CSV table of C-alpha atoms and ligand atoms in Angstrom, one decimal:
chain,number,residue,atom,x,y,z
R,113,UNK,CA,129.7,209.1,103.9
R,114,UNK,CA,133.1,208.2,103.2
R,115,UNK,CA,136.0,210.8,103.8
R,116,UNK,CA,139.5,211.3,101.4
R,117,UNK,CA,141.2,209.0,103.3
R,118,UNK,CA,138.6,206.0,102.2
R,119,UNK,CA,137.5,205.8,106.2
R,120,UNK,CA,133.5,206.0,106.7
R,121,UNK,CA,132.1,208.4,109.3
R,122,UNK,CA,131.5,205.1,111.3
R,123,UNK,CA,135.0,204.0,111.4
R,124,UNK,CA,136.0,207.4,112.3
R,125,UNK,CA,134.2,208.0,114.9
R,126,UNK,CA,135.2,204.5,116.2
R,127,UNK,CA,138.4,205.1,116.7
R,128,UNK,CA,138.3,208.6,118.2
R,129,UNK,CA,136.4,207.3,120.8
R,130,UNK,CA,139.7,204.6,121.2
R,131,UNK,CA,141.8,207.1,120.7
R,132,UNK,CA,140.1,209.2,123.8
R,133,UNK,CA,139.1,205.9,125.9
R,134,UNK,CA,143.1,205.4,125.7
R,135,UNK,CA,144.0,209.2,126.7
R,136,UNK,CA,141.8,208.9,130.0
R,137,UNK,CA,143.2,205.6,130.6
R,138,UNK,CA,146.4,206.6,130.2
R,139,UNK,CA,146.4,210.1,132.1
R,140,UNK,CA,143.9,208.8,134.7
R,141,UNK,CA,141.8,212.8,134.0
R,142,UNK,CA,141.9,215.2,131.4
R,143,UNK,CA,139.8,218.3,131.3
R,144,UNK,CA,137.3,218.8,127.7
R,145,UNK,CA,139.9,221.5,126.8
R,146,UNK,CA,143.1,218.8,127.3
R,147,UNK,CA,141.3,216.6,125.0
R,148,UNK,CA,140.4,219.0,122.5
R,149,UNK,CA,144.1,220.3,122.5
R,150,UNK,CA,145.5,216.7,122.5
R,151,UNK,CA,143.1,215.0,119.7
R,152,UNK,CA,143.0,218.1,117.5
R,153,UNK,CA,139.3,217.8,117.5
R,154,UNK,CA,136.8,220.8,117.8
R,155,UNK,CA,134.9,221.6,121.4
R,156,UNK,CA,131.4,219.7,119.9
R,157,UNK,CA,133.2,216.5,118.5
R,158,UNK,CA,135.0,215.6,121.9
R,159,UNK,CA,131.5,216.7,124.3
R,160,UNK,CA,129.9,214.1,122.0
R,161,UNK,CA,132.8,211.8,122.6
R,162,UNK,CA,132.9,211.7,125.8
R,163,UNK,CA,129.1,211.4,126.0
R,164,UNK,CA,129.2,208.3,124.4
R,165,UNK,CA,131.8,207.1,126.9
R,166,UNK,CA,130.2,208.3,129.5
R,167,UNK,CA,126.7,206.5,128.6
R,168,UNK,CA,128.6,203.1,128.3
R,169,UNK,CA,129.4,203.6,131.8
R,170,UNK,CA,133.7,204.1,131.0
R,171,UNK,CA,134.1,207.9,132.3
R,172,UNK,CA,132.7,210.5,134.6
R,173,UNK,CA,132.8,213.9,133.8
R,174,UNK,CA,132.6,216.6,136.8
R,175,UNK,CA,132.9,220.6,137.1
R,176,UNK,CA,135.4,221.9,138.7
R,177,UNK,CA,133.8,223.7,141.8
R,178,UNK,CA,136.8,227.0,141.6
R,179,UNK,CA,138.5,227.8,138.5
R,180,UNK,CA,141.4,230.5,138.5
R,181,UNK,CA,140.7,230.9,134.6
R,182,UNK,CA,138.2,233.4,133.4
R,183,UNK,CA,134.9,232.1,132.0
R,184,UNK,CA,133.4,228.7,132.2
R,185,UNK,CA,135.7,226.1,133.7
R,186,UNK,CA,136.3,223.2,131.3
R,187,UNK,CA,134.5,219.4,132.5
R,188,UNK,CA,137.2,217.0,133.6
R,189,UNK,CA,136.5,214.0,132.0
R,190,UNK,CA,138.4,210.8,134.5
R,191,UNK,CA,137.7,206.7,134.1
R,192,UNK,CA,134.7,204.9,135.9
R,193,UNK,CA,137.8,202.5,137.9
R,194,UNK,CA,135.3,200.3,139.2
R,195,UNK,CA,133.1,199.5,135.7
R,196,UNK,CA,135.6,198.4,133.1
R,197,UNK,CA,138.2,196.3,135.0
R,198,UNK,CA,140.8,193.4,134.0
R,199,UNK,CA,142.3,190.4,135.8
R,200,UNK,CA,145.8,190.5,135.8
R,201,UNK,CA,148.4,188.3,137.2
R,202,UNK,CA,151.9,187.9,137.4
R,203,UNK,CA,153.6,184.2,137.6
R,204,UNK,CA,156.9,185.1,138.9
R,205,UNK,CA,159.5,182.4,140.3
R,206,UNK,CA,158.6,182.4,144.0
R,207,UNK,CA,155.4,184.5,143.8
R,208,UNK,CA,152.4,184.8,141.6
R,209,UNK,CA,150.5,188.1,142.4
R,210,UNK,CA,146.8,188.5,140.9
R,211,UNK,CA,144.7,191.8,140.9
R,212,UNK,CA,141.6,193.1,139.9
R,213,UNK,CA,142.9,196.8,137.9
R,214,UNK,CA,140.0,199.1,136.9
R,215,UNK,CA,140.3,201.5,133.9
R,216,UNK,CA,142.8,204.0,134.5
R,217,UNK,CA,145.5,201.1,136.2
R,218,UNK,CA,144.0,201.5,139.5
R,219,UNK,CA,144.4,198.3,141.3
R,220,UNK,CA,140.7,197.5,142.7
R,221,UNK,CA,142.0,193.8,144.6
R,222,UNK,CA,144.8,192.5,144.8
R,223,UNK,CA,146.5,189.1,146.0
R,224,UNK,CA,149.8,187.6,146.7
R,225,UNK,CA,150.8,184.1,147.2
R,226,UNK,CA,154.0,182.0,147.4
R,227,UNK,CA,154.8,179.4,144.4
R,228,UNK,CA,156.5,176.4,146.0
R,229,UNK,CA,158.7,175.4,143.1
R,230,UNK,CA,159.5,173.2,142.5
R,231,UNK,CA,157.3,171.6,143.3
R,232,UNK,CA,153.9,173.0,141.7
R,233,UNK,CA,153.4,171.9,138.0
R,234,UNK,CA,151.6,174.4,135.8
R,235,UNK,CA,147.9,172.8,136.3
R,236,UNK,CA,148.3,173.5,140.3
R,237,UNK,CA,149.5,177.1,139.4
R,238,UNK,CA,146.3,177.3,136.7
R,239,UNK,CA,144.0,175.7,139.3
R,240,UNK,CA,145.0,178.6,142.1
R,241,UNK,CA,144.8,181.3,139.6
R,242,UNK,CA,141.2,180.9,138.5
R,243,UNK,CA,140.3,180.3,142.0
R,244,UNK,CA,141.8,183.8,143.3
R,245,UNK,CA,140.3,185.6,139.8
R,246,UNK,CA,137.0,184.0,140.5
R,247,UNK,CA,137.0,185.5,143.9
R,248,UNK,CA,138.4,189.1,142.6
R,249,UNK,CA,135.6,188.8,140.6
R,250,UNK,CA,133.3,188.2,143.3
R,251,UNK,CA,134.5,191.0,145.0
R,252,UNK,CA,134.0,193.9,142.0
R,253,UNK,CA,130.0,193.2,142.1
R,254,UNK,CA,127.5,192.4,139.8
R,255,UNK,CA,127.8,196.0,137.9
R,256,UNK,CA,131.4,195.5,136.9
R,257,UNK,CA,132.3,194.9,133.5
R,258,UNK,CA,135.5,192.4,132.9
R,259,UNK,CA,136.9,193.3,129.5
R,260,UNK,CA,139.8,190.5,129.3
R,261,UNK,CA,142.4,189.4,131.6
R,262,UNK,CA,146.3,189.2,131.3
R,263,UNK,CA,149.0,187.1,132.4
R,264,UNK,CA,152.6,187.5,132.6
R,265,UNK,CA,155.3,184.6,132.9
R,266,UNK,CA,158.5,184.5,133.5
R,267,UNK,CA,159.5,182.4,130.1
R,268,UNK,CA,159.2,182.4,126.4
R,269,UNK,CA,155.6,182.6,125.6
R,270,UNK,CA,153.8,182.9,122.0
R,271,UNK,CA,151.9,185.8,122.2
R,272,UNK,CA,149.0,184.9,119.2
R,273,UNK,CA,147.6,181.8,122.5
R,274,UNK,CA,149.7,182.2,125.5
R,275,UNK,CA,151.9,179.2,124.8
R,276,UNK,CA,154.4,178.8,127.0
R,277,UNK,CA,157.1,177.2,125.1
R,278,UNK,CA,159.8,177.4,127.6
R,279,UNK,CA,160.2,178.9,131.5
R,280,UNK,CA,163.1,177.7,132.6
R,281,UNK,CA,162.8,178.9,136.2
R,282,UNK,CA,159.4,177.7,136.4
R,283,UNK,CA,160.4,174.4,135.4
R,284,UNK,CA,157.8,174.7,132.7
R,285,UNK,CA,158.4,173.3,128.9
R,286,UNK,CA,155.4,173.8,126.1
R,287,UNK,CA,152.2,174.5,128.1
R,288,UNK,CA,149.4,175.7,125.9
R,289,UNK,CA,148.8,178.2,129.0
R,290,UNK,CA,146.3,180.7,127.8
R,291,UNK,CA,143.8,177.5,126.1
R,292,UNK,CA,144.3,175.5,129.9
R,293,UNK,CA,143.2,179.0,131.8
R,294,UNK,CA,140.8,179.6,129.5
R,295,UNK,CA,138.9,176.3,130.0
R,296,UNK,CA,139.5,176.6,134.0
R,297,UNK,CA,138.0,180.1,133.8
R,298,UNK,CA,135.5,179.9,131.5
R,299,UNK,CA,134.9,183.9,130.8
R,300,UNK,CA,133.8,185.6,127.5
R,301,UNK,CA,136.5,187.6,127.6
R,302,UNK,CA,140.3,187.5,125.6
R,303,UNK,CA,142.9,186.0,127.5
R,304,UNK,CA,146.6,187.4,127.1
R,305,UNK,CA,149.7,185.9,128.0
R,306,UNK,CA,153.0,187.7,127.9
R,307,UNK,CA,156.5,187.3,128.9
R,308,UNK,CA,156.8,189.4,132.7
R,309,UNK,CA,159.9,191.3,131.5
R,310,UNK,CA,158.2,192.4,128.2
R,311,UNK,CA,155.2,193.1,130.2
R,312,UNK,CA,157.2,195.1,132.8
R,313,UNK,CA,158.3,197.2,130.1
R,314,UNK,CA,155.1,198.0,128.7
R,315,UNK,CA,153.7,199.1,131.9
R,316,UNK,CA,156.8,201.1,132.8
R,317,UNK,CA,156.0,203.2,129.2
R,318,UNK,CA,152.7,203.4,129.9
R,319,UNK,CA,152.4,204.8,133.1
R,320,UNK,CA,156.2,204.0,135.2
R,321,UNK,CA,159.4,205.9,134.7
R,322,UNK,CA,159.6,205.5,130.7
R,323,UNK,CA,156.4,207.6,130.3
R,324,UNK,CA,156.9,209.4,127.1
R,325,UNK,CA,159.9,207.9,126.1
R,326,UNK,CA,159.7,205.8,122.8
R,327,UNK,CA,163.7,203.9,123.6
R,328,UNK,CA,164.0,202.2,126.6
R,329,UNK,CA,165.3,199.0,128.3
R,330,UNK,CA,163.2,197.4,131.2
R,331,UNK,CA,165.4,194.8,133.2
R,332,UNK,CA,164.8,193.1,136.5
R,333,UNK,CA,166.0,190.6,138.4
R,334,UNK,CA,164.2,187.5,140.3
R,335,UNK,CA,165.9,184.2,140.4
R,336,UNK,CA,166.8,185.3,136.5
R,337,UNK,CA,166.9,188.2,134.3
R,338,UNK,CA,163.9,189.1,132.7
R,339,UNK,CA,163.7,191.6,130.6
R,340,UNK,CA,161.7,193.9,127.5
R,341,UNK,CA,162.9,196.1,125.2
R,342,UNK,CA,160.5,199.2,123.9
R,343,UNK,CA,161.9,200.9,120.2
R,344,UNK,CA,160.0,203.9,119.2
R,345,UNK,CA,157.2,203.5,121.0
R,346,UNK,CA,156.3,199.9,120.6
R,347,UNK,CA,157.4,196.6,122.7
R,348,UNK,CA,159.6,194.6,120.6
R,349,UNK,CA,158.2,191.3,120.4
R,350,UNK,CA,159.7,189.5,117.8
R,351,UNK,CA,157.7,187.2,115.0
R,352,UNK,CA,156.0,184.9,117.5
R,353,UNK,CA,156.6,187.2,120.7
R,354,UNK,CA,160.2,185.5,121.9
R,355,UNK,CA,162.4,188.5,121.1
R,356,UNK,CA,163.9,190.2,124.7
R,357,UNK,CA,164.9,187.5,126.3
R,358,UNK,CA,168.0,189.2,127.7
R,359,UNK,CA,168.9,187.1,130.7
R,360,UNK,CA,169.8,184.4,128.1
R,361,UNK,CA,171.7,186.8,126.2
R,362,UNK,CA,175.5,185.5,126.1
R,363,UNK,CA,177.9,187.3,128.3
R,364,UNK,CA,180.9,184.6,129.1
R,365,UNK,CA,181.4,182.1,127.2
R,366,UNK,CA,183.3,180.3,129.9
R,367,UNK,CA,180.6,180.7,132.3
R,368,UNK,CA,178.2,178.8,134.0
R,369,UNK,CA,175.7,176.3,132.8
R,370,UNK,CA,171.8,178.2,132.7
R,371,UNK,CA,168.8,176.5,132.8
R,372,UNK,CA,168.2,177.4,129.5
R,373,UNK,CA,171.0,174.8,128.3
R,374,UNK,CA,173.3,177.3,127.1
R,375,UNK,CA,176.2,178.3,129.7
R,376,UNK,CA,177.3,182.3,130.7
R,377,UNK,CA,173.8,183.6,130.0
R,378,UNK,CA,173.5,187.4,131.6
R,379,UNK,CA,171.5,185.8,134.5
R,380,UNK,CA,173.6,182.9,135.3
R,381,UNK,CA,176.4,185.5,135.5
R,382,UNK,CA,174.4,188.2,137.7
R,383,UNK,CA,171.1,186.7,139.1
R,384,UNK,CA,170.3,185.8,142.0
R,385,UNK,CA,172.6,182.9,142.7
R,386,UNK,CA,175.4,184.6,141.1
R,387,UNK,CA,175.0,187.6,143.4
R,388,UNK,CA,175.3,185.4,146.7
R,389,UNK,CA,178.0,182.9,145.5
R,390,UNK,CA,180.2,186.1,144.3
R,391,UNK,CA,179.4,187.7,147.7
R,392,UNK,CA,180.7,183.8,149.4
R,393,UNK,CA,176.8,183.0,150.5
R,394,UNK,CA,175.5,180.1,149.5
R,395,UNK,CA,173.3,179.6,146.1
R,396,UNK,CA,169.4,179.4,146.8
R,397,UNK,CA,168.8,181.6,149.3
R,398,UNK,CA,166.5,183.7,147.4
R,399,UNK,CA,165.2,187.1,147.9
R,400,UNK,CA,165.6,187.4,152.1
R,401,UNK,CA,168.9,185.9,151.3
R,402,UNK,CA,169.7,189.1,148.5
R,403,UNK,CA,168.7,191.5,150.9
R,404,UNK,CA,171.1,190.6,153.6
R,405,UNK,CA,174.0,190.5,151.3
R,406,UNK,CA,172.9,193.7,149.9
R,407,UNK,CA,172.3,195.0,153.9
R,408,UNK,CA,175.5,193.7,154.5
R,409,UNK,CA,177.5,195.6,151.9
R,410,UNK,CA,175.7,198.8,152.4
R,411,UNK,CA,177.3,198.5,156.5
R,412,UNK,CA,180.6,197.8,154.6
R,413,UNK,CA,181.3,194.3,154.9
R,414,UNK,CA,184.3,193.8,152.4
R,415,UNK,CA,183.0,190.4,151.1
R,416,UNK,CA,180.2,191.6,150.1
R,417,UNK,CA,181.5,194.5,148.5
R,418,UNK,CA,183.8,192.8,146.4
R,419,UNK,CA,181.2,190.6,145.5
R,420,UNK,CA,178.8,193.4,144.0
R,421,UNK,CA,181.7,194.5,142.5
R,422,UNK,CA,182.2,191.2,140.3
R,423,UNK,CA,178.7,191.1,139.5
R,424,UNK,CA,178.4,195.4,138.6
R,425,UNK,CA,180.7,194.6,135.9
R,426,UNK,CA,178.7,192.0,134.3
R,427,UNK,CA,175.6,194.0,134.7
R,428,UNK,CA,177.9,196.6,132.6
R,429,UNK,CA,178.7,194.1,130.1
R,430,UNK,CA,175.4,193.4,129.4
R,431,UNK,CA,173.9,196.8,129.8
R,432,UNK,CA,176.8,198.1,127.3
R,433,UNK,CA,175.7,195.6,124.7
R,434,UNK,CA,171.8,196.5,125.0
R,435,UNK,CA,172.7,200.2,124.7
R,436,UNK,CA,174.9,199.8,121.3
R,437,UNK,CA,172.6,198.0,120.0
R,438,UNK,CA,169.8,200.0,120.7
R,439,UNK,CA,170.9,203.2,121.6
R,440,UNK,CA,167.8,203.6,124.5
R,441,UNK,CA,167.0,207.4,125.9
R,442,UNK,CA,166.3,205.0,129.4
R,443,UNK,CA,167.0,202.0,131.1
R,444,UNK,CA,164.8,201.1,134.0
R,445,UNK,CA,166.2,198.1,136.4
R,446,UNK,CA,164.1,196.6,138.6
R,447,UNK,CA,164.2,194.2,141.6
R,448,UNK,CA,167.6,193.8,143.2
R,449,UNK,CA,169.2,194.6,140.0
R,450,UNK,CA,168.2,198.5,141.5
R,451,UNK,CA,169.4,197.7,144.7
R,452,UNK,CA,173.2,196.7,143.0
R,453,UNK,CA,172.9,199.7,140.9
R,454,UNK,CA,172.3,201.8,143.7
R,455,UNK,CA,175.1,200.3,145.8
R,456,UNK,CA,177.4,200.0,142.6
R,457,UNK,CA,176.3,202.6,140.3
R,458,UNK,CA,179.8,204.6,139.8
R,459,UNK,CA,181.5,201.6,139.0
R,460,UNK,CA,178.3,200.6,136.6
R,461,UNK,CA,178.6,203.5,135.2
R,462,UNK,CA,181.8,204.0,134.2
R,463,UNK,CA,182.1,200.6,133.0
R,464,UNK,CA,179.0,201.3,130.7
R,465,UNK,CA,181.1,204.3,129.6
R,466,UNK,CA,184.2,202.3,129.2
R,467,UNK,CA,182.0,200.0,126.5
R,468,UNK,CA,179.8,201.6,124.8
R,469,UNK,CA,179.8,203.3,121.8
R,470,UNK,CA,179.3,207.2,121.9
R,471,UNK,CA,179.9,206.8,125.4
R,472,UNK,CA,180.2,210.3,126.3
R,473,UNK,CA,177.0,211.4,123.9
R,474,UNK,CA,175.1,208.9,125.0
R,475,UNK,CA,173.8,210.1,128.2
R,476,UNK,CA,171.7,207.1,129.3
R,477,UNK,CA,169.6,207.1,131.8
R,478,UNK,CA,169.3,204.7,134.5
R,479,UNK,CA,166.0,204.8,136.2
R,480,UNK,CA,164.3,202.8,139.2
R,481,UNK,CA,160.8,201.4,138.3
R,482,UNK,CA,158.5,203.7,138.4
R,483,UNK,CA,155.4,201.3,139.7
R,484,UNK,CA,157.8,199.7,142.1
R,485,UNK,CA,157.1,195.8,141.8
R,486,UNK,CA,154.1,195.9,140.1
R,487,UNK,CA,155.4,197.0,136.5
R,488,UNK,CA,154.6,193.2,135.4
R,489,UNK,CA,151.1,193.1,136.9
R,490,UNK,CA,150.3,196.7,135.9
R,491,UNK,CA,151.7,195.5,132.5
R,492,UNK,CA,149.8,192.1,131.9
R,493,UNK,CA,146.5,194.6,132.9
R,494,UNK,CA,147.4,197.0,129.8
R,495,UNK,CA,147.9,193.6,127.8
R,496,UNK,CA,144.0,193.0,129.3
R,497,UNK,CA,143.2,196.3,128.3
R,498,UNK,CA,144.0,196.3,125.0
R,499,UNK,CA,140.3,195.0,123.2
R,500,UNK,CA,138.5,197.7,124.8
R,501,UNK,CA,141.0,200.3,123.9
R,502,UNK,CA,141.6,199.4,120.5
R,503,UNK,CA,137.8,199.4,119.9
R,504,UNK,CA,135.8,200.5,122.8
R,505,UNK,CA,132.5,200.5,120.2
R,506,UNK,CA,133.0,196.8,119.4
R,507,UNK,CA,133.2,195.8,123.6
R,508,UNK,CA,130.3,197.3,124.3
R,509,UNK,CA,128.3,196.2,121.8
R,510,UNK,CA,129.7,192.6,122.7
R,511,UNK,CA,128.7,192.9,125.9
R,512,UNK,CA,125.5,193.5,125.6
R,513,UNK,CA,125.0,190.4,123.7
R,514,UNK,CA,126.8,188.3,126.3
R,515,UNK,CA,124.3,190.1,129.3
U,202,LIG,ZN1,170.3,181.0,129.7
């Protein structure tokens, strides 16, 4: 049967069972009645939905024990965390952090190691990563279903095979990434690759401090500025995936050389290293060195004060930019770049004011991360996530021709 629209019965069934999969993933439970209100569908329609979903092994459905509402109360319907589950890393400059995240987000395992840069090329850093996702594997038993995994990394990377044209901090120049880690690792499953800042972004959408918000700008700050940019609803990615990189965005042009071979990028001018110079500490110190300037300038010590002062009004200059160009309901900093704003936020703000556009109707908000340091990971598992929710028929059905 084939409807007005030209779509078979088949096909739409297909994707209201994605488009359901994707609410419960999303909203972690939703009651029958939610659903029905949310997909427009009639009472029948989503019982045999979730059905379906439910014999696949996805969701569970309970009954509430009290209900304050008259009549019958309605099933909640939440996902099966520890069936369907991705592994998802994140390769950051100093750290790589690798989890095993059910359906829903909930993180099931998790690791964290050090990265000894520079000394550890990228086929020491693949080596270790299947190693720690063979044994987060291991641990989610034989039941477990692994639908893809997801990677982010700090650098330009091509999203259509995880190429990794450029990381700068990483040390890292054209590394066909996703084809080396899927050799070492040897699954039947899609691997994704995606830039951490982009990634960061799409998990803070998701299920962080942009939920529901279609304009926002994700920024954080490691040894760089990573960043990703979200326009009505949807990560900007650019034609091969390179657009966001806004820690190479130009801000002096008198300034610093960047690893990236240009010279005043935003995070030569306000990472890391520009933070503790500024603040007269000495470059490299990394993050236990970021903290004690930041320590330091909350107890009042001037140097450091004037310091965070130099760098708040580069973080202005670059935030003003972003925000007349693309006019954001939400920007959401992350890493020490919320620590400066909190210390520095007045003189952020109204330097933001002082530069943007509309300054006074565009009320901006700046948000801290709403999944704390894990918006990357969390961000490179939705990235994971994305061939079962797109087509949760299809998976299955591959999946029982794999075993
Ligand atoms: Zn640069």
């Amino acid at each position: 049967m084939v409807s007005s629209s030209g779509a078979t019965q088949d096909e739409i069934r297909r994707l209201n069972v994605s488009t359901l999969l994707r609410q419960i993933h999303v909203h972690g439970q939703l009651s029958r009645a939610d659903l029905t209100t949310r997909m427009g569908l009639n009472r029948s329609t989503i019982k045999a939905l979730v059905g379906e979903l439910s014999e696949a092994g996805l969701v569970t459905e309970t009954i509430p024990e009290t209900s304050m509402r008259a009549g019958r109360p309605s099933h909640v319907v939440r996902p099966k965390s520890d069936t369907a589950y991705v592994l998802a890393a994140n390769i950051g400059v100093d750290t790589v952090t690798v989890a095993a995240v059910g359906l829903g987000g909930i993180i099931e395992g998790r690791a964290d190691y050090p990265l000894l840069r520079p000394a550890e090329g990228h086929e020491m850093v693949i080596a270790r990563l299947a190693t720690e996702f063979r044994e987060l594997q291991a641990s989610m038993g034989p039941a477990a279903w692994l639908v893809g995994v997801g990677v982010g990394v700090a650098g330009a990377i091509r999203r259509a095979d995880g190429f990794v044209e450029f990381a700068p901090n990483l040390g890292w120049r054209q590394v066909p990434f996703g084809q080396l880690l899927a050799e070492r690792l040897g699954v039947h499953v899609q691997i994704s690759v995606g830039n951490d800042g982009d990634l960061g972004a799409l998990a803070e959408h998701v299920r962080g401090a942009g939920r529901g918000i279609q304009n926002l700008i994700y920024l954080s700050g490691e040894v760089g500025i990573g960043g990703g940019i979200v326009v009505e609803g949807r990560i900007v990615t650019g034609a091969q995936g390179y657009a966001g990189e806004v820690g190479h965005m130009m801000l002096n042009p008198n300034g610093r050389i960047c690893r990236c071979g240009s010279h005043g990028c935003f995070e030569t001018e306000a990472g890391e290293d520009a933070v503790l110079v500024a603040c007269g500490r000495e470059a490299g110190g990394g993050r236990a060195a970021l903290l004690e300037v930041f320590a330091a300038a909350s107890q009042g010590e001037l140097r450091a004060l004037d310091g965070l002062h130099e760098i708040a009004i580069w973080v202005a200059r670059g935030l003003s930019t972003l925000v007349n160009l693309l006019n954001p309901d939400v920007v959401i900093l992350g890493g020490p770049l919320w620590s400066l704003f909190f210390l520095t936020g007045d003189l952020i703000r109204s330097e933001l004011h002082a530069m943007s556009i509309f300054a006074a109707r565009t009320q901006v908000q700046v948000l801290q991360p709403g999944l704390g340091d894990d918006s990357s990971l969390l961000g490179a598992a939705e990235l994971a996530f994305e061939p079962l929710l797109s087509d949760p028929v299809d998976a299955w059905s591959r999946r029982a021709l794999t075993g």
